[in-house]
PDB file of C-alpha atoms and ligand atoms in Angstrom:
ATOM      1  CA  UNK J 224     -29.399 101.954  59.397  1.00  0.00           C
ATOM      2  CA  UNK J 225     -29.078 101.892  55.337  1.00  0.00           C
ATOM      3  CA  UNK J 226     -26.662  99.864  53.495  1.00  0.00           C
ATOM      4  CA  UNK J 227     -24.642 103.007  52.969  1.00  0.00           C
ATOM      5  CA  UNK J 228     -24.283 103.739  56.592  1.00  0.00           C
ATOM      6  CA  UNK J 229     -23.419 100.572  57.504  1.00  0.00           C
ATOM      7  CA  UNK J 230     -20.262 100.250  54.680  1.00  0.00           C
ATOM      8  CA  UNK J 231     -19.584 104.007  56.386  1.00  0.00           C
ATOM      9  CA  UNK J 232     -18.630 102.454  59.738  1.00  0.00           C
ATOM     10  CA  UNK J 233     -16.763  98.958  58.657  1.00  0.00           C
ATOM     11  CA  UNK J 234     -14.707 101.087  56.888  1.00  0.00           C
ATOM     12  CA  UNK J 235     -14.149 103.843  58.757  1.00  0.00           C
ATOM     13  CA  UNK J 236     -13.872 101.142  61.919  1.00  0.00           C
ATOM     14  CA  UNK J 237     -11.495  98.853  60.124  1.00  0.00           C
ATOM     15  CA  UNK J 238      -9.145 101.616  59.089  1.00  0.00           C
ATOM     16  CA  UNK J 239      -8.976 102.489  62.819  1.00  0.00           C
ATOM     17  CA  UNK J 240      -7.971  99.270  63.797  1.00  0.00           C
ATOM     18  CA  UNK J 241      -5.528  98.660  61.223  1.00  0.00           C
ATOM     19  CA  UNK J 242      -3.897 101.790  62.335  1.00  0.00           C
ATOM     20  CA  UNK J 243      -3.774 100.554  65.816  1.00  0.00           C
ATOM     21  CA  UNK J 244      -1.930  97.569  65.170  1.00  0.00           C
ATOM     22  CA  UNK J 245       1.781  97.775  64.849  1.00  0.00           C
ATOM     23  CA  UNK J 246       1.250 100.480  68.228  1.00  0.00           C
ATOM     24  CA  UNK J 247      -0.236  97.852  70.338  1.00  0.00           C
ATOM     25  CA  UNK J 248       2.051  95.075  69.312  1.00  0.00           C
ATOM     26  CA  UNK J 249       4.925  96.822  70.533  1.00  0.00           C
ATOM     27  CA  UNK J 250       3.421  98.210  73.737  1.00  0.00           C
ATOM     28  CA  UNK J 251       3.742  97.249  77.508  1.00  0.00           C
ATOM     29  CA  UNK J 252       0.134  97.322  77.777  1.00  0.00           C
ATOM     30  CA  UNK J 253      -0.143  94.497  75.311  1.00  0.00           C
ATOM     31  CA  UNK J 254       3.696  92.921  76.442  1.00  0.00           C
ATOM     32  CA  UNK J 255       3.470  90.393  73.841  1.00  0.00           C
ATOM     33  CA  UNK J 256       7.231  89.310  74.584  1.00  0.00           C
ATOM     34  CA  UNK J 257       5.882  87.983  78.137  1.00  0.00           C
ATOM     35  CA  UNK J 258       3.481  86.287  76.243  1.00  0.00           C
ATOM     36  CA  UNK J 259       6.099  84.745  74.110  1.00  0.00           C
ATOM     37  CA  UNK J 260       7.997  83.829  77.513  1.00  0.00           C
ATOM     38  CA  UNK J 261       4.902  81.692  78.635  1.00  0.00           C
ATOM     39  CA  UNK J 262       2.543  84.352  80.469  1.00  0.00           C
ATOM     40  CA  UNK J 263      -0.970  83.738  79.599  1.00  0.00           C
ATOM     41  CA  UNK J 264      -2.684  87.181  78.797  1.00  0.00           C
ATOM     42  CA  UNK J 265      -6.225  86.281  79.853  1.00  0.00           C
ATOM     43  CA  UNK J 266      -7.577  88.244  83.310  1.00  0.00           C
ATOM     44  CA  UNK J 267      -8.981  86.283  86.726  1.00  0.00           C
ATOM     45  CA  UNK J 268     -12.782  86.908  86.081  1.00  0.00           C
ATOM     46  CA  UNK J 269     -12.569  84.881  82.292  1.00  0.00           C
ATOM     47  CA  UNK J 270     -10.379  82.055  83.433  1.00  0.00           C
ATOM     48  CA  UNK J 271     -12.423  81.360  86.566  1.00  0.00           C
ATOM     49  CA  UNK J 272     -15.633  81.682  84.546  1.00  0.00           C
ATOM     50  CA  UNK J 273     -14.153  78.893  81.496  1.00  0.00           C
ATOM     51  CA  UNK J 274     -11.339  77.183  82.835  1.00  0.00           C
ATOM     52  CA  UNK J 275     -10.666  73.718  82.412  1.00  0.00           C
ATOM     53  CA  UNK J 276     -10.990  74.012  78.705  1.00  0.00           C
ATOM     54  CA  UNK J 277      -8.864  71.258  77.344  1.00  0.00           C
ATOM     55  CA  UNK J 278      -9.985  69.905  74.192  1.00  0.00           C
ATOM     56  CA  UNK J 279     -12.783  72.320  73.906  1.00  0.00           C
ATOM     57  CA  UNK J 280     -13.650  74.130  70.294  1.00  0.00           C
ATOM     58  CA  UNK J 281     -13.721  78.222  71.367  1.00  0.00           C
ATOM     59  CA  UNK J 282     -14.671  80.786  68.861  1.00  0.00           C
ATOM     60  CA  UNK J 283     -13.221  84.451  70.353  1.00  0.00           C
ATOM     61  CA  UNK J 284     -15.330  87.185  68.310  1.00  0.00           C
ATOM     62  CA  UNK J 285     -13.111  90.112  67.747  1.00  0.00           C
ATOM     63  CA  UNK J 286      -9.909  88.753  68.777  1.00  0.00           C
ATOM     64  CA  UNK J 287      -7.959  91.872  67.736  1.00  0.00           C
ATOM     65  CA  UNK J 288      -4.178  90.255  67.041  1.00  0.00           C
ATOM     66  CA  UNK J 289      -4.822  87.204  69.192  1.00  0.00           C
ATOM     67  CA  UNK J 290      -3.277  87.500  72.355  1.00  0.00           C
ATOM     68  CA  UNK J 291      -6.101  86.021  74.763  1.00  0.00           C
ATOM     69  CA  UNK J 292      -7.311  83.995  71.565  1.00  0.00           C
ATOM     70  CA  UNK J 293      -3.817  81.833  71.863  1.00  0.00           C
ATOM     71  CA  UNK J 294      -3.156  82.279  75.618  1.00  0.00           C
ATOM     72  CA  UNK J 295      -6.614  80.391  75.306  1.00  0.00           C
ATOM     73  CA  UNK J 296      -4.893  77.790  72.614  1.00  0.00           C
ATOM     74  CA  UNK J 297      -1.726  77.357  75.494  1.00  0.00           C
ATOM     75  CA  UNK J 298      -4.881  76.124  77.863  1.00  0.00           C
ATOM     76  CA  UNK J 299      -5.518  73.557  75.472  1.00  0.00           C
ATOM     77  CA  UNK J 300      -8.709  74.902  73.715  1.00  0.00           C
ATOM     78  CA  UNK J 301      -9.305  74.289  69.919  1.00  0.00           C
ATOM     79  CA  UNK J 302      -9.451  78.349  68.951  1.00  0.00           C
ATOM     80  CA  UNK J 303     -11.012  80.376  66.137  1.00  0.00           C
ATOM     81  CA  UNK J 304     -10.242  84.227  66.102  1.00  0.00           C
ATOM     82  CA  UNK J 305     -12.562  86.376  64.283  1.00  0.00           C
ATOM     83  CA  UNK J 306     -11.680  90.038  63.389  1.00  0.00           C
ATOM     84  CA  UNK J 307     -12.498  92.587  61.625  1.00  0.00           C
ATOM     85  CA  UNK J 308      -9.119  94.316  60.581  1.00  0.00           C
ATOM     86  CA  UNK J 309      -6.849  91.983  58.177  1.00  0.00           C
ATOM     87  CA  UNK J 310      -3.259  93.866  59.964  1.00  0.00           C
ATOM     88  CA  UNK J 311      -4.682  92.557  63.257  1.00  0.00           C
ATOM     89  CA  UNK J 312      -5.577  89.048  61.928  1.00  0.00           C
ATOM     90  CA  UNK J 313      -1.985  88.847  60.091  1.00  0.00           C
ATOM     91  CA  UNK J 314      -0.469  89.669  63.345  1.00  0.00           C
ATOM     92  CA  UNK J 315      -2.739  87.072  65.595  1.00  0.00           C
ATOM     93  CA  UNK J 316      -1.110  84.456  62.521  1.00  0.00           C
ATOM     94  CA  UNK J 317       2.506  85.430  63.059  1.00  0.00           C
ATOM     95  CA  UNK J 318       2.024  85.752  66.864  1.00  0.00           C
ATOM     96  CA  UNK J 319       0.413  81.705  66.763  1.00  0.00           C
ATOM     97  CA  UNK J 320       3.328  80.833  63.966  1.00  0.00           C
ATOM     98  CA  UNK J 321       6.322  82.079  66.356  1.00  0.00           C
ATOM     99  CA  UNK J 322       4.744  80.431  69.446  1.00  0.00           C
ATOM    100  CA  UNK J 323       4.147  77.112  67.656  1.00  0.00           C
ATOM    101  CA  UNK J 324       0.343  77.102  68.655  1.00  0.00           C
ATOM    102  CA  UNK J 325      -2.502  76.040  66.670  1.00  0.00           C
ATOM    103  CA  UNK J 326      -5.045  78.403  65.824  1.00  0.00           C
ATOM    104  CA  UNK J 327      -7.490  79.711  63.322  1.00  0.00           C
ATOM    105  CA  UNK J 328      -7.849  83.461  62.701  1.00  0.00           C
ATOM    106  CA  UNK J 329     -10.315  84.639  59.853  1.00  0.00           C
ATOM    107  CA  UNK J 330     -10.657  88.068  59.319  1.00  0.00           C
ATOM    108  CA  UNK J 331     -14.344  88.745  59.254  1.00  0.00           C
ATOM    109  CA  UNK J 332     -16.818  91.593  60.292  1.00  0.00           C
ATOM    110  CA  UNK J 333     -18.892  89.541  62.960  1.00  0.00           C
ATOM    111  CA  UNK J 334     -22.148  89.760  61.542  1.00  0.00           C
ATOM    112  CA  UNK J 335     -20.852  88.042  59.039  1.00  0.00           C
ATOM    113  CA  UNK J 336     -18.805  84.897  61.333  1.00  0.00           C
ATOM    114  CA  UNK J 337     -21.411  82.619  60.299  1.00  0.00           C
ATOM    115  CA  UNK J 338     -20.813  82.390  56.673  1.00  0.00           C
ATOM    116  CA  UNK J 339     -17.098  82.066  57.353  1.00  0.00           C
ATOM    117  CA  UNK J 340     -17.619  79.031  59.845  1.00  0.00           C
ATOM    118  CA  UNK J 341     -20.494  76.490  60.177  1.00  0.00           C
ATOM    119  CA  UNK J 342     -19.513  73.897  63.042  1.00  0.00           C
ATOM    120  CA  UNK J 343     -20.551  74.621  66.205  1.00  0.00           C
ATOM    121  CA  UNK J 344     -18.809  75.654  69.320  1.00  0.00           C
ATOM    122  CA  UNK J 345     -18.247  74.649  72.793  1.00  0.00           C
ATOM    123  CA  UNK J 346     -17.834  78.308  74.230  1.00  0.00           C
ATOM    124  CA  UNK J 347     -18.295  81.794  72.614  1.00  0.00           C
ATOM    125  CA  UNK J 348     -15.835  83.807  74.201  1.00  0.00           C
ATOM    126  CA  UNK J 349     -15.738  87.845  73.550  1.00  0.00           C
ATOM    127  CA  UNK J 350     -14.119  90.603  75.678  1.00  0.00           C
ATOM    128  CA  UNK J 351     -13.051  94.186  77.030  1.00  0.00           C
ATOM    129  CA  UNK J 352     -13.737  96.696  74.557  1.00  0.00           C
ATOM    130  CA  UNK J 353     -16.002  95.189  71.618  1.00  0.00           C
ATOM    131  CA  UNK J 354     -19.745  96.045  71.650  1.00  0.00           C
ATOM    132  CA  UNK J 355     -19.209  99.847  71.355  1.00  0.00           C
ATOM    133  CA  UNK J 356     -18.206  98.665  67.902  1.00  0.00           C
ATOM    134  CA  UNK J 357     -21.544  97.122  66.853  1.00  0.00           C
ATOM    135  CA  UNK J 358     -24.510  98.553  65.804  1.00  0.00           C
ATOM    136  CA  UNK J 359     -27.138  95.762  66.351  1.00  0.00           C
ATOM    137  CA  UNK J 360     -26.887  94.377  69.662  1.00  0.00           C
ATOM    138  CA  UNK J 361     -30.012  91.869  69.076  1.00  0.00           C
ATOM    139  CA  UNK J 362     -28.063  90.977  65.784  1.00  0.00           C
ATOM    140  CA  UNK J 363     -24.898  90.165  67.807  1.00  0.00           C
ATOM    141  CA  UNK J 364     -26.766  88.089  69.665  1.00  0.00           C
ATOM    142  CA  UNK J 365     -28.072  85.784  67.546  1.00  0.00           C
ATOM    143  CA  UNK J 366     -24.703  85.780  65.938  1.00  0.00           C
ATOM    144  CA  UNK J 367     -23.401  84.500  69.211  1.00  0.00           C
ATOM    145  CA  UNK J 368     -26.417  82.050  69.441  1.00  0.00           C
ATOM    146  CA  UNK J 369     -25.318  80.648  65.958  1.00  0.00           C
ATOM    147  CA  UNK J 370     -22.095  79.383  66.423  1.00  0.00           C
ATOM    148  CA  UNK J 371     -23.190  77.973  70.213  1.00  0.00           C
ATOM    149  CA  UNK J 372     -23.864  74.008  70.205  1.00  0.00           C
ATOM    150  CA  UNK J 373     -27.094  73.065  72.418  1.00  0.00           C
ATOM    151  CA  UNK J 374     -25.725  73.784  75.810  1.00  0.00           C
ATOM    152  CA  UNK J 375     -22.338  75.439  74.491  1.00  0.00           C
ATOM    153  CA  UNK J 376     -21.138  78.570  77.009  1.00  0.00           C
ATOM    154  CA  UNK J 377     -21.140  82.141  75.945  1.00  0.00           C
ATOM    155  CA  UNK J 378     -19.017  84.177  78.326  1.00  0.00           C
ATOM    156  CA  UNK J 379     -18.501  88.043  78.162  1.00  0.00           C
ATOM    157  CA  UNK J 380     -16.339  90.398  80.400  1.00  0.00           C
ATOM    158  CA  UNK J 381     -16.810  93.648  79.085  1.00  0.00           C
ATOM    159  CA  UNK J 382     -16.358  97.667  79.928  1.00  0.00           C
ATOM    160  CA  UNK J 383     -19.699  98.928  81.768  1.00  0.00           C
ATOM    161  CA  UNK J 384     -21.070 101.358  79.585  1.00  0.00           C
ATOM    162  CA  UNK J 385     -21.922 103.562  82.861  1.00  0.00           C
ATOM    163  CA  UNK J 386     -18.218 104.675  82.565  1.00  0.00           C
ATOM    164  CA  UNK J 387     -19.061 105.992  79.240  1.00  0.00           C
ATOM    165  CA  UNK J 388     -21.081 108.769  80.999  1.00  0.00           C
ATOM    166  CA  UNK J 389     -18.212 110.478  82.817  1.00  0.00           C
ATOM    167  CA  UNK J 390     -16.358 110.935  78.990  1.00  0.00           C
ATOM    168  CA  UNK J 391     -19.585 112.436  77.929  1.00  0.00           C
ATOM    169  CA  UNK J 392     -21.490 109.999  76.047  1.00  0.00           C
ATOM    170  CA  UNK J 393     -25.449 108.305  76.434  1.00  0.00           C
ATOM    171  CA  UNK J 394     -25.588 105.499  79.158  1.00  0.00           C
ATOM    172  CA  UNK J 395     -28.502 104.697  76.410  1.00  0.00           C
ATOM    173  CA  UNK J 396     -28.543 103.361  72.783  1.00  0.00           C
ATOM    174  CA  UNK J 397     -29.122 105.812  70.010  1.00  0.00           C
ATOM    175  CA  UNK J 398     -29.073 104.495  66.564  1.00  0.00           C
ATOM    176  CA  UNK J 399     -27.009 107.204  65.371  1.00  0.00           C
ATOM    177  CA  UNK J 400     -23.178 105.935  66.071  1.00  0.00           C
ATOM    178  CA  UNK J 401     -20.920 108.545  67.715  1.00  0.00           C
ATOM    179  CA  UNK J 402     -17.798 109.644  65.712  1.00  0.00           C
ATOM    180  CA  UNK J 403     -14.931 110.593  67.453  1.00  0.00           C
ATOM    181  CA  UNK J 404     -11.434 111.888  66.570  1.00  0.00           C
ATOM    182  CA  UNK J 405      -9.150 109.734  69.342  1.00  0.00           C
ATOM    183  CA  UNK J 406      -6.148 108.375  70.174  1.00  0.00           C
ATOM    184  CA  UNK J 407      -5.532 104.601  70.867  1.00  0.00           C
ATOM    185  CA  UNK J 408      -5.230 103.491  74.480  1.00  0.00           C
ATOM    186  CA  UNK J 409      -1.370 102.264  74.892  1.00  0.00           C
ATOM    187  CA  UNK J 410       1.148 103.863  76.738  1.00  0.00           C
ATOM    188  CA  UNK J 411       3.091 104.049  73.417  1.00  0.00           C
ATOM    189  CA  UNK J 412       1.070 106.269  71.703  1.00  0.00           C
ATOM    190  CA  UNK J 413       2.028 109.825  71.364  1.00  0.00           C
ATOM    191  CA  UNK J 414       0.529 111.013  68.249  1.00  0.00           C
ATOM    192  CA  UNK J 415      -1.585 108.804  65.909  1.00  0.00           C
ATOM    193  CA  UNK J 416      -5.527 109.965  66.137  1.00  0.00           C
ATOM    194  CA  UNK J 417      -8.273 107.871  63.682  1.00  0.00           C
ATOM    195  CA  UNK J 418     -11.634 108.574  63.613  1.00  0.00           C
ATOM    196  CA  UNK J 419     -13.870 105.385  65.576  1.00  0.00           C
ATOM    197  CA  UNK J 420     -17.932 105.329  64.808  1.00  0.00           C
ATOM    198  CA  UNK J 421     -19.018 103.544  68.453  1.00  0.00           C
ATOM    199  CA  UNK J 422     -22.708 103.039  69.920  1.00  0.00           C
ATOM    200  CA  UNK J 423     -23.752 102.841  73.328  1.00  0.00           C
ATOM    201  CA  UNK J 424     -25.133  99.523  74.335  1.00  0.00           C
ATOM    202  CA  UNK J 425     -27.188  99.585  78.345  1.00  0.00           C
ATOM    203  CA  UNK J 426     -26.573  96.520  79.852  1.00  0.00           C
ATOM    204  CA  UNK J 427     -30.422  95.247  79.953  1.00  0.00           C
ATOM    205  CA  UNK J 428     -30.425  95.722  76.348  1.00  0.00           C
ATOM    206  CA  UNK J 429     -27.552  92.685  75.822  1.00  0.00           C
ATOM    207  CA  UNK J 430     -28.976  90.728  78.532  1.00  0.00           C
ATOM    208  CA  UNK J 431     -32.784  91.330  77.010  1.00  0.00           C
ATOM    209  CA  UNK J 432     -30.677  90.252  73.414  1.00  0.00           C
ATOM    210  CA  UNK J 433     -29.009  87.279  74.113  1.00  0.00           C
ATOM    211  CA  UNK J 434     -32.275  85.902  76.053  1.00  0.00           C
ATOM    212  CA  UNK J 435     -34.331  86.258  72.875  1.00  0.00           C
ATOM    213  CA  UNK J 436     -31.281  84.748  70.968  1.00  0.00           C
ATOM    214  CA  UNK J 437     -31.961  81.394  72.892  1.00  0.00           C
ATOM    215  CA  UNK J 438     -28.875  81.719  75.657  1.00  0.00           C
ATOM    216  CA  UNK J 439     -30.104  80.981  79.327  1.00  0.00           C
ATOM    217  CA  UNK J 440     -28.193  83.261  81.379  1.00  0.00           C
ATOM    218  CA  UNK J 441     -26.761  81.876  84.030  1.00  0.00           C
ATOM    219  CA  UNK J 442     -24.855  85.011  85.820  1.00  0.00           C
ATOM    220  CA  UNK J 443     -24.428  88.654  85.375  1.00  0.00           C
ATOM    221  CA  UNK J 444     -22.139  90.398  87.835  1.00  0.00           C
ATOM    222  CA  UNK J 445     -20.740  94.219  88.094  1.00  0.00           C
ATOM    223  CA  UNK J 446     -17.330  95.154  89.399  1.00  0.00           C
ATOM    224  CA  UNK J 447     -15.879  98.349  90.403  1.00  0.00           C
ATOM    225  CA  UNK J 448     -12.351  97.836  88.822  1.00  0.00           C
ATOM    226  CA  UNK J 449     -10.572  97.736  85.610  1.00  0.00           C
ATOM    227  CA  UNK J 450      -7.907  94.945  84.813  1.00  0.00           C
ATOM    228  CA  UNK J 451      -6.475  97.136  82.756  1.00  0.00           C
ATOM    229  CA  UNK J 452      -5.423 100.968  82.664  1.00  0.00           C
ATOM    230  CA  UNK J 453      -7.146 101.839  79.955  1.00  0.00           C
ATOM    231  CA  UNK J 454      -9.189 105.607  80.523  1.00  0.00           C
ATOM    232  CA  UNK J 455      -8.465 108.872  81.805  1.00  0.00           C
ATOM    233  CA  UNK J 456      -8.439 109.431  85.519  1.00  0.00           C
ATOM    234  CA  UNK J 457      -8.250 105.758  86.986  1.00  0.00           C
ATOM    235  CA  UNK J 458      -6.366 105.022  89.972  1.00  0.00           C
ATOM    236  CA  UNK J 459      -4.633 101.690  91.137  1.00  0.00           C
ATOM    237  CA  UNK J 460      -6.836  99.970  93.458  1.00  0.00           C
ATOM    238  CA  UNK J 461      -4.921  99.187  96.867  1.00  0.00           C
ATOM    239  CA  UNK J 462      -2.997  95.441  96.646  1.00  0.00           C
ATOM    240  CA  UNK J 463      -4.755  92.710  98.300  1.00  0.00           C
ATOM    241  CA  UNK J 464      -3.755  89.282  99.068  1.00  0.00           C
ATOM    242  CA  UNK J 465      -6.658  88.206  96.888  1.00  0.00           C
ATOM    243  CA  UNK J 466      -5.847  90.183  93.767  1.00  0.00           C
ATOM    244  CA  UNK J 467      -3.769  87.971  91.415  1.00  0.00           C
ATOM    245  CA  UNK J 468      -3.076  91.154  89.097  1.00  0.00           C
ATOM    246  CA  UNK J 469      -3.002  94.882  89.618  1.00  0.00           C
ATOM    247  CA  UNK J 470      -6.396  96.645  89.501  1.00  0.00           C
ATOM    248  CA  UNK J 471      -7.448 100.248  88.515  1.00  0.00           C
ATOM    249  CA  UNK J 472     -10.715 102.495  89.760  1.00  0.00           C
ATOM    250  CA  UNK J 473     -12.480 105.092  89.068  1.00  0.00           C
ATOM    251  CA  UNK J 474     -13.775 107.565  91.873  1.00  0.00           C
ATOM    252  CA  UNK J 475     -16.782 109.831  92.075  1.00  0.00           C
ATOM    253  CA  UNK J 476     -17.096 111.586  94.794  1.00  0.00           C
ATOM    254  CA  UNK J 477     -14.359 109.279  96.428  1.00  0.00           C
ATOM    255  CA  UNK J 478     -16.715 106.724  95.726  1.00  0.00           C
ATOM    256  CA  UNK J 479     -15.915 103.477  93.270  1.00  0.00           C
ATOM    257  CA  UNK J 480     -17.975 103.683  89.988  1.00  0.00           C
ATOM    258  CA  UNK J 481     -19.022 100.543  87.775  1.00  0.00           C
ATOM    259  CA  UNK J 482     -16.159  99.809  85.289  1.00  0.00           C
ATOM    260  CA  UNK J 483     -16.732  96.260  83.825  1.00  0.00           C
ATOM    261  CA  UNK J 484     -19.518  93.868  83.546  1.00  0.00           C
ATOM    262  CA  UNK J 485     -19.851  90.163  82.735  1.00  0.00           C
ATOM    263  CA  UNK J 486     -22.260  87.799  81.618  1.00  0.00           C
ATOM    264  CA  UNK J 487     -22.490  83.759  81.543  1.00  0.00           C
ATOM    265  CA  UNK J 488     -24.859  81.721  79.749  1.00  0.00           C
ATOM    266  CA  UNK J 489     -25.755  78.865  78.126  1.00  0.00           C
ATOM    267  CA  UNK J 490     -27.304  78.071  74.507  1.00  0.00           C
ATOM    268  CA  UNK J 491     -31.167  76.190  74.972  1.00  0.00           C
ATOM    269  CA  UNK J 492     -31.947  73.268  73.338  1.00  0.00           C
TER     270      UNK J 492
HETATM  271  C1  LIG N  58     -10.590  96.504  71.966  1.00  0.00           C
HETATM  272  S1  LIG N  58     -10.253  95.363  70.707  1.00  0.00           S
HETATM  273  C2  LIG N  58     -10.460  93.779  71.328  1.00  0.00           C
HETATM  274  C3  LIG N  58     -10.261  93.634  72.711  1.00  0.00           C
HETATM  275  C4  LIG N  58      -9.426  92.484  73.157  1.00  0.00           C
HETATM  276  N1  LIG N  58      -9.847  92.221  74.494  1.00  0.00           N
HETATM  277  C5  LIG N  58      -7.954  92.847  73.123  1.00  0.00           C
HETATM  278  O1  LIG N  58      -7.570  93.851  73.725  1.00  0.00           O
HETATM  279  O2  LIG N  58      -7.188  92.129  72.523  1.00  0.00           O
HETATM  280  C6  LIG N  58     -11.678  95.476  69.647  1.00  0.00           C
HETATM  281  C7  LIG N  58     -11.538  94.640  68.378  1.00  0.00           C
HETATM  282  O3  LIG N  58     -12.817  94.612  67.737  1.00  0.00           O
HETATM  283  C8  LIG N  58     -12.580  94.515  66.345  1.00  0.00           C
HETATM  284  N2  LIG N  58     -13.804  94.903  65.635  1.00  0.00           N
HETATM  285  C9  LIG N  58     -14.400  96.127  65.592  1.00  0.00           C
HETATM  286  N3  LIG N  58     -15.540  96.057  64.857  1.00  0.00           N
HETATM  287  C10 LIG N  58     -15.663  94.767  64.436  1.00  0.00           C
HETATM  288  C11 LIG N  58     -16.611  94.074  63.639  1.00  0.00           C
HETATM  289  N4  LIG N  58     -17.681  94.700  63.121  1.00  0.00           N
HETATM  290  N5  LIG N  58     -16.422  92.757  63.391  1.00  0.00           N
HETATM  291  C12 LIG N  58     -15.330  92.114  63.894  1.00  0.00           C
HETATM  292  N6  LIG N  58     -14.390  92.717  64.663  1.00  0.00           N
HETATM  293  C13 LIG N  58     -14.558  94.026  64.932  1.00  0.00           C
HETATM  294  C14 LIG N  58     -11.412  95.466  66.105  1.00  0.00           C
HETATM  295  O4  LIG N  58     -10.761  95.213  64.880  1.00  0.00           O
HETATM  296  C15 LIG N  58     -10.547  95.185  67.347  1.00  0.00           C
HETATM  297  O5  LIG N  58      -9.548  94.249  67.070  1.00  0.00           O
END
């Protein structure tokens, strides 16, 4: 991609997600006053995955306005945000200033993390909704890799890019991003449409990137829910007494389809 291109879609990405912000501060789906009354934002899969993490240093790349970031900081983790949009890293500052926790947010495109922060980390945390952003998977990687301490945990939980297919886009990476007029995914928004430049990212392709990065893998896993109800067409999932929070499918052919993914690894000496 040229130098040109590449300005294109920070710009045209971080003008999205400025837009975005105010929206999904005051929405249910984010619910920012529970978070304010004590309710820790983070899902079941990331907590069992990093949990305890007292004392640990944890970077979270593209943090958006710091929810999980600080319900990370009330678990007694030492956190850096990093994001790309400035309204979303002024909100993650107010958010951590009115719930007297201690955090650091920089606003930063990620490629870039590294020159903004040096020390190592204990865990690399990143989350639901954030590779469709990049363009460079293998250069995400070794971003990740960079800010990892020798045996320092990288954990992912992310949307499986099969669901992708069913809104009409490649299961498979072309370099060419796709642009796309869209609205944001709260329940609050009735209007506001920016334009998003996205890529498709296969799941062998971030596993076969963050082994060449230096990260061990130690798990991959594929689930056929959504914590959140966040596309077209899902359905709650019936309550079970092992579900600690609601979950949402997607059928085809009255069958369950892949809707997130995570990964687990650990940075080689
Ligand atoms: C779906 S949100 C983050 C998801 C997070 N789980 C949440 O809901 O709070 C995606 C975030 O990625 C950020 N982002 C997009 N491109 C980025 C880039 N190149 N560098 C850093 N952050 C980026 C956006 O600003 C946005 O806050």
């Amino acid at each position: 991609m040229s130098d040109t291109h590449q300005q294109d879609y920070l710009t045209v990405n971080r003008q999205s997600w400025d837009s975005k912000v105010a929206t999904h501060v005051a929405s249910t789906f984010y619910d920012v006053a529970a978070f304010k009354n004590g309710k820790n934002s983070l899902n079941e899969l990331e907590l069992t995955a990093l949990l305890p993490v007292t004392g640990k240093r944890l970077l979270h790349l593209q943090c958006h306005f710091g929810l999980d970031t600080l319900s990370w900081a009330r678990l007694g983790a030492q956190v850096t945000g990093i994001d790309l949009s400035p309204k979303a890293i002024n909100q993650a500052n107010e958010l951590a200033k009115q719930s007297q926790l201690s955090a650091e947010f920089i606003c930063s495109d990620v490629y870039d993390s590294t020159e903004h922060i040096q020390e190592p980390f204990d865990i690399v945390f990143t989350s639901y909704g954030v590779l469709c952003w990049l363009p460079d998977i293998d250069r995400w990687a070794q971003t990740v890799a960079a800010h990892l301490k020798t045996g320092g945990v990288f954990y992912m939980a992310e949307f499986h890019p099969f669901h992708d297919v069913f809104d009409g886009y490649s299961y498979f990476n072309h370099p060419t991003a796709n642009v796309e007029v869209a609205p944001t995914y709260t329940e609050n928004n009735h209007a506001t449409e920016t334009t998003e430049m996205t890529w498709s990212h296969p799941i062998s392709q971030v596993i076969n990137a963050l082994i060449k990065a230096g990260i061990s893998i130690e798990s991959v896993h594929e689930y056929d829910y959504s914590p959140y109800d966040c596309f077209a067409g899902l359905t709650p999932c019936e309550q079970s007494d092992e579900m600690q929070a609601p979950r949402y499918q997607h059928l085809f052919h009255g069958l369950p389809t892949p809707l997130i993914y995570s990964i687990k690894g650990v940075k080689k000496a």
